[in-house]
Amino acid sequence: MTVASAGKKGRLEVVCGSMFSGKTEELMSKLKRAEYARQRVLALKHQLDNRKSMTCIVSHDGRARAAHPIDNCVLSIQTIIDLADQFDVIGFDEIQFFPEDIVQVVAKLVLMGKRVIAAGLDLDFRGEPFGPMPYLLAIADEVVKLKAICVVCTKDAHYTQRLVNGEPARYNDPIILIGAQEFYEARCRDCFKIDQEPLILPAARQAAAQV
Ligand code: ZN
């Protein structure tokens, strides 16, 4: 019997946290365990995340598994639904890079009986909720919030500090810059630095953008 049998709904598991908290490793472990149970597993990633590979999910410790890259231009609910139809378990890596439409895709997959596992950054470098993550966290059956270790003081870290030329990035720097250790560090709330107070609610960000 597969997860998608008998008209049962599936479930959504979200793995979130800062960079260097082990999200991709946790996603890969969950997918591997599903494969041991002879489940059919599909891994998806955003094409934007090409820092180590276009067609693999690669963790910071160097483990890799094949993944189907999805381009924003071809993103439609039907595209992913069609792709996912023959699988029991659908894993998304770096799901924060997808547009908010991905929430509808994920909800539909769960209705279809799929087990969806989504890994992503919950906060961007400004310390603000990242793209579709708040909605995914709200509808999730299970949330795993991983902690990294603050590189400054070694406390638990759930912020991603962006550094440009060794200095904390400014609030108005562009939001997406794919990189690794030379650009980003895990930091705790005390050690995280940004030159403006993070705007947590979408309405506050929209109002600020219109000024
Ligand atoms: Zn710290």
Short mmCIF file of C-alpha atoms and ligand atoms in Angstrom, two decimals:
data_model
loop_
_atom_site.label_atom_id
_atom_site.label_comp_id
_atom_site.label_asym_id
_atom_site.label_seq_id
_atom_site.Cartn_x
_atom_site.Cartn_y
_atom_site.Cartn_z
CA MET A 1 0.00 0.00 0.00
CA THR A 2 1.33 3.43 -0.86
CA VAL A 3 0.78 6.75 0.88
CA ALA A 4 -1.47 7.91 -1.95
CA SER A 5 -3.84 4.95 -1.80
CA ALA A 6 -7.49 4.74 -0.76
CA GLY A 7 -8.27 8.45 -1.21
CA LYS A 8 -6.44 9.41 1.97
CA LYS A 9 -4.91 12.85 2.27
CA GLY A 10 -1.17 13.21 2.66
CA ARG A 11 0.83 15.37 5.01
CA LEU A 12 3.19 18.30 4.99
CA GLU A 13 6.42 18.37 6.95
CA VAL A 14 8.44 21.59 6.97
CA VAL A 15 12.11 21.63 7.93
CA CYS A 16 13.22 25.22 8.58
CA GLY A 17 16.05 27.13 10.22
CA SER A 18 18.95 29.40 9.34
CA MET A 19 21.75 28.56 6.95
CA PHE A 20 24.15 25.93 8.34
CA SER A 21 21.42 24.40 10.54
CA GLY A 22 21.36 21.11 8.60
CA LYS A 23 18.04 21.52 6.76
CA THR A 24 19.18 19.85 3.55
CA GLU A 25 20.79 16.97 5.49
CA GLU A 26 17.51 16.47 7.39
CA LEU A 27 15.51 16.55 4.13
CA MET A 28 17.88 14.02 2.54
CA SER A 29 17.65 11.73 5.56
CA LYS A 30 13.84 11.81 5.46
CA LEU A 31 13.84 11.05 1.73
CA LYS A 32 16.36 8.24 2.19
CA ARG A 33 14.25 6.64 4.94
CA ALA A 34 11.20 6.82 2.64
CA GLU A 35 13.20 5.04 -0.06
CA TYR A 36 14.20 2.31 2.40
CA ALA A 37 10.45 1.80 2.90
CA ARG A 38 10.12 1.39 -0.89
CA GLN A 39 8.27 4.65 -1.34
CA ARG A 40 8.62 6.42 -4.65
CA VAL A 41 10.49 9.66 -3.94
CA LEU A 42 10.73 12.79 -6.09
CA ALA A 43 13.15 15.58 -5.11
CA LEU A 44 12.59 19.09 -6.46
CA LYS A 45 14.71 22.20 -6.24
CA HIS A 46 14.53 25.73 -7.60
CA GLN A 47 16.71 26.38 -10.61
CA LEU A 48 17.96 29.53 -8.91
CA ASP A 49 19.77 27.35 -6.39
CA ASN A 50 22.64 26.32 -8.67
CA ARG A 51 25.50 27.10 -6.27
CA LYS A 52 26.77 23.52 -6.24
CA SER A 53 24.76 21.73 -8.93
CA MET A 54 21.89 22.31 -11.35
CA THR A 55 20.42 18.83 -11.02
CA CYS A 56 21.28 17.72 -7.49
CA ILE A 57 20.46 18.71 -3.95
CA VAL A 58 23.83 19.17 -2.26
CA SER A 59 24.26 19.60 1.48
CA HIS A 60 27.01 21.68 3.07
CA ASP A 61 28.73 18.45 4.12
CA GLY A 62 28.94 17.40 0.45
CA ARG A 63 26.21 14.77 0.24
CA ALA A 64 24.19 14.90 -2.97
CA ARG A 65 21.09 13.36 -4.50
CA ALA A 66 19.46 13.90 -7.89
CA ALA A 67 16.73 16.53 -7.98
CA HIS A 68 14.51 17.91 -10.68
CA PRO A 69 15.17 21.65 -11.12
CA ILE A 70 12.06 23.84 -11.43
CA ASP A 71 12.22 27.19 -13.22
CA ASN A 72 9.91 30.05 -12.23
CA CYS A 73 8.99 30.39 -15.91
CA VAL A 74 7.51 26.90 -16.07
CA LEU A 75 6.07 26.92 -12.57
CA SER A 76 2.41 26.13 -12.71
CA ILE A 77 0.37 24.03 -10.39
CA GLN A 78 -0.25 21.57 -13.21
CA THR A 79 3.45 21.23 -14.12
CA ILE A 80 4.41 20.03 -10.67
CA ILE A 81 1.21 18.01 -10.17
CA ASP A 82 1.93 16.11 -13.42
CA LEU A 83 5.54 15.54 -12.41
CA ALA A 84 4.57 14.38 -8.91
CA ASP A 85 1.73 12.09 -9.92
CA GLN A 86 3.77 8.88 -9.97
CA PHE A 87 5.47 9.48 -6.62
CA ASP A 88 4.48 8.96 -2.98
CA VAL A 89 6.87 11.43 -1.36
CA ILE A 90 7.78 14.84 -2.76
CA GLY A 91 10.77 16.69 -1.29
CA PHE A 92 11.45 20.37 -1.93
CA ASP A 93 14.85 21.85 -1.13
CA GLU A 94 15.26 25.61 -0.55
CA ILE A 95 11.52 26.08 -1.01
CA GLN A 96 11.81 29.72 0.10
CA PHE A 97 13.08 30.57 -3.40
CA PHE A 98 9.77 29.57 -4.99
CA PRO A 99 7.02 32.18 -5.51
CA GLU A 100 4.05 32.14 -3.13
CA ASP A 101 2.09 30.05 -5.69
CA ILE A 102 4.09 27.08 -4.41
CA VAL A 103 1.81 27.06 -1.35
CA GLN A 104 -1.14 26.12 -3.60
CA VAL A 105 0.97 23.43 -5.24
CA VAL A 106 1.94 21.94 -1.89
CA ALA A 107 -1.65 22.09 -0.59
CA LYS A 108 -2.86 20.32 -3.73
CA LEU A 109 -0.22 17.60 -3.43
CA VAL A 110 -1.28 16.95 0.17
CA LEU A 111 -4.93 16.72 -0.91
CA MET A 112 -3.84 14.17 -3.51
CA GLY A 113 -2.40 12.00 -0.74
CA LYS A 114 1.26 12.86 -1.15
CA ARG A 115 3.71 13.19 1.73
CA VAL A 116 5.40 16.53 1.10
CA ILE A 117 8.64 17.42 2.86
CA ALA A 118 9.73 21.04 2.36
CA ALA A 119 13.06 22.41 3.56
CA GLY A 120 13.71 26.13 3.57
CA LEU A 121 15.04 29.23 5.25
CA ASP A 122 12.32 30.70 7.46
CA LEU A 123 14.03 34.11 7.66
CA ASP A 124 15.89 36.10 5.03
CA PHE A 125 19.08 38.07 5.68
CA ARG A 126 17.01 40.98 6.98
CA GLY A 127 15.50 38.77 9.65
CA GLU A 128 12.10 38.89 7.89
CA PRO A 129 9.89 35.89 6.99
CA PHE A 130 11.09 34.46 3.66
CA GLY A 131 8.60 34.24 0.74
CA PRO A 132 6.12 31.37 1.07
CA MET A 133 7.54 30.04 4.37
CA PRO A 134 4.99 31.57 6.80
CA TYR A 135 2.10 29.95 4.90
CA LEU A 136 3.84 26.58 4.62
CA LEU A 137 4.61 26.64 8.34
CA ALA A 138 0.96 27.47 9.09
CA ILE A 139 -0.49 24.55 7.11
CA ALA A 140 2.21 22.02 8.05
CA ASP A 141 1.34 18.84 9.97
CA GLU A 142 4.83 18.88 11.45
CA VAL A 143 7.49 21.56 11.76
CA VAL A 144 11.14 20.93 12.53
CA LYS A 145 12.93 24.17 13.39
CA LEU A 146 16.63 23.41 13.35
CA LYS A 147 19.24 25.49 15.11
CA ALA A 148 22.70 26.33 13.88
CA ILE A 149 25.50 27.51 16.16
CA CYS A 150 26.24 31.24 16.32
CA VAL A 151 29.72 31.76 14.87
CA VAL A 152 30.25 34.75 17.18
CA CYS A 153 29.19 33.44 20.61
CA THR A 154 28.26 29.72 20.06
CA LYS A 155 24.67 30.11 21.33
CA ASP A 156 21.83 28.57 19.29
CA ALA A 157 21.43 30.51 16.03
CA HIS A 158 18.35 30.96 13.91
CA TYR A 159 19.36 34.07 11.95
CA THR A 160 21.39 34.14 8.74
CA GLN A 161 23.88 37.01 8.82
CA ARG A 162 24.82 38.26 5.38
CA LEU A 163 28.28 39.76 5.08
CA VAL A 164 29.45 41.92 2.20
CA ASN A 165 33.21 42.55 2.20
CA GLY A 166 33.27 41.31 5.77
CA GLU A 167 30.66 43.83 6.99
CA PRO A 168 26.98 43.18 7.83
CA ALA A 169 24.83 43.65 4.71
CA ARG A 170 22.53 46.66 4.61
CA TYR A 171 18.76 46.28 4.77
CA ASN A 172 18.27 47.56 1.23
CA ASP A 173 20.75 45.22 -0.44
CA PRO A 174 19.07 42.81 -2.94
CA ILE A 175 17.41 39.90 -1.15
CA ILE A 176 18.75 36.93 -3.11
CA LEU A 177 22.46 36.30 -3.49
CA ILE A 178 23.33 32.63 -3.60
CA GLY A 179 26.53 31.95 -1.72
CA ALA A 180 28.18 29.98 1.00
CA GLN A 181 30.34 30.64 4.00
CA GLU A 182 32.11 33.69 2.60
CA PHE A 183 28.80 35.56 2.37
CA TYR A 184 26.66 34.15 5.17
CA GLU A 185 27.03 33.13 8.80
CA ALA A 186 24.64 31.60 11.31
CA ARG A 187 24.10 33.97 14.23
CA CYS A 188 21.94 34.20 17.32
CA ARG A 189 19.47 37.01 17.91
CA ASP A 190 22.04 39.01 19.91
CA CYS A 191 24.82 38.77 17.32
CA PHE A 192 22.64 39.26 14.21
CA LYS A 193 23.24 42.76 12.76
CA ILE A 194 21.17 44.75 10.27
CA ASP A 195 21.00 48.53 9.84
CA GLN A 196 17.19 48.74 10.02
CA GLU A 197 14.60 47.07 12.22
CA PRO A 198 13.11 44.03 10.43
CA LEU A 199 9.51 44.49 9.25
CA ILE A 200 7.80 41.24 10.14
CA LEU A 201 4.31 41.72 8.65
CA PRO A 202 3.81 41.79 4.84
CA ALA A 203 1.64 44.93 5.12
CA ALA A 204 4.47 46.79 6.88
CA ARG A 205 6.90 45.79 4.10
CA GLN A 206 4.45 46.85 1.39
CA ALA A 207 3.87 50.21 3.08
CA ALA A 208 7.64 50.77 3.39
CA ALA A 209 8.13 49.92 -0.30
CA GLN A 210 5.57 52.54 -1.34
CA VAL A 211 7.28 55.39 0.52
ZN ZN B 1 25.65 34.99 19.13
#
